[in-house]
């Protein structure tokens, strides 16, 4: 992710079908969940779970084999750390 001048610090990579899910940081969104199909135009923020520059710090990704979903922890100021899931499409 090209954030201009800051390191996006991508991590927590996990393959889901033909997509790669990962966490990355931007100045506007903080550390959030992203997805890519390997192209620049196919690399998008799935959801700004904790709006603003703080971010939700998604981590501990695990893929469920029976329903083709990824589970991860994300944190919000309102609810603390909670379990989230995605099938790789916008949450």
CSV table of C-alpha atoms in Angstrom, one decimal:
chain,number,residue,atom,x,y,z
A,1,UNK,CA,0.0,0.0,0.0
A,2,UNK,CA,1.5,3.3,-1.0
A,3,UNK,CA,0.9,5.7,1.8
A,4,UNK,CA,3.1,8.4,0.4
A,5,UNK,CA,5.8,8.8,3.1
A,6,UNK,CA,5.0,6.4,5.9
A,7,UNK,CA,5.5,2.6,6.1
A,8,UNK,CA,2.2,0.7,5.7
A,9,UNK,CA,3.6,-2.1,7.8
A,10,UNK,CA,1.7,-4.9,6.1
A,11,UNK,CA,1.4,-8.2,8.0
A,12,UNK,CA,-0.9,-11.1,9.1
A,13,UNK,CA,-1.1,-12.5,5.6
A,14,UNK,CA,-3.6,-15.2,4.9
A,15,UNK,CA,-4.8,-16.7,1.6
A,16,UNK,CA,-8.5,-17.0,1.0
A,17,UNK,CA,-9.5,-18.5,-2.4
A,18,UNK,CA,-7.8,-16.2,-5.0
A,19,UNK,CA,-7.4,-13.3,-2.6
A,20,UNK,CA,-4.8,-12.3,0.0
A,21,UNK,CA,-6.1,-10.7,3.2
A,22,UNK,CA,-3.7,-8.7,5.4
A,23,UNK,CA,-3.5,-5.9,7.9
A,24,UNK,CA,-1.9,-2.6,6.9
A,25,UNK,CA,-1.6,1.0,8.2
A,26,UNK,CA,-2.5,4.3,6.6
A,27,UNK,CA,-2.4,7.7,8.1
A,28,UNK,CA,-6.1,8.2,7.5
A,29,UNK,CA,-7.3,4.8,8.7
A,30,UNK,CA,-4.7,3.4,11.1
A,31,UNK,CA,-4.1,-0.4,11.0
A,32,UNK,CA,-7.1,-2.1,9.3
A,33,UNK,CA,-8.0,-5.1,7.2
A,34,UNK,CA,-7.2,-5.1,3.5
A,35,UNK,CA,-7.6,-7.5,0.6
A,36,UNK,CA,-5.8,-7.9,-2.7
A,37,UNK,CA,-6.0,-9.9,-5.9
A,38,UNK,CA,-2.4,-9.1,-6.6
A,39,UNK,CA,-3.1,-5.9,-8.6
A,40,UNK,CA,-3.0,-2.3,-7.6
A,41,UNK,CA,-6.6,-1.7,-8.6
A,42,UNK,CA,-7.6,-4.9,-6.8
A,43,UNK,CA,-6.1,-3.9,-3.4
A,44,UNK,CA,-8.7,-2.3,-1.2
A,45,UNK,CA,-9.6,-1.6,2.4
A,46,UNK,CA,-12.3,-4.1,3.4
A,47,UNK,CA,-13.7,-2.0,6.2
A,48,UNK,CA,-12.5,0.8,8.4
A,49,UNK,CA,-13.6,-1.1,11.6
A,50,UNK,CA,-12.4,1.7,14.0
A,51,UNK,CA,-12.9,4.9,12.0
A,52,UNK,CA,-10.2,7.5,12.1
A,53,UNK,CA,-6.4,7.2,12.4
A,54,UNK,CA,-6.4,4.9,15.4
A,55,UNK,CA,-7.3,1.7,13.5
A,56,UNK,CA,-8.7,-1.6,14.8
A,57,UNK,CA,-5.4,-3.5,14.7
A,58,UNK,CA,-6.7,-6.8,13.2
A,59,UNK,CA,-4.7,-9.9,14.0
A,60,UNK,CA,-4.7,-13.6,14.7
A,61,UNK,CA,-6.1,-14.6,11.4
A,62,UNK,CA,-7.5,-18.2,10.9
A,63,UNK,CA,-9.2,-19.7,7.9
A,64,UNK,CA,-12.2,-21.8,8.4
A,65,UNK,CA,-12.1,-24.7,5.9
A,66,UNK,CA,-15.8,-25.5,6.1
A,67,UNK,CA,-17.2,-22.2,5.1
A,68,UNK,CA,-14.4,-20.4,3.3
A,69,UNK,CA,-14.1,-17.5,5.8
A,70,UNK,CA,-11.3,-15.9,7.7
A,71,UNK,CA,-11.7,-15.1,11.4
A,72,UNK,CA,-9.7,-12.4,13.2
A,73,UNK,CA,-9.6,-10.1,16.2
A,74,UNK,CA,-10.2,-6.4,15.8
A,75,UNK,CA,-10.5,-3.7,18.5
A,76,UNK,CA,-12.9,-0.7,18.7
A,77,UNK,CA,-13.2,1.9,21.4
A,78,UNK,CA,-16.8,1.1,21.9
A,79,UNK,CA,-16.5,-2.7,22.3
A,80,UNK,CA,-12.9,-3.6,22.9
A,81,UNK,CA,-11.5,-6.7,21.2
A,82,UNK,CA,-14.0,-8.8,19.4
A,83,UNK,CA,-14.0,-11.7,16.9
A,84,UNK,CA,-14.8,-10.8,13.3
A,85,UNK,CA,-15.2,-12.8,10.2
A,86,UNK,CA,-15.1,-12.2,6.4
A,87,UNK,CA,-15.4,-14.1,3.2
A,88,UNK,CA,-13.0,-11.6,1.6
A,89,UNK,CA,-15.7,-9.2,0.4
A,90,UNK,CA,-16.5,-5.8,2.0
A,91,UNK,CA,-17.7,-6.2,5.6
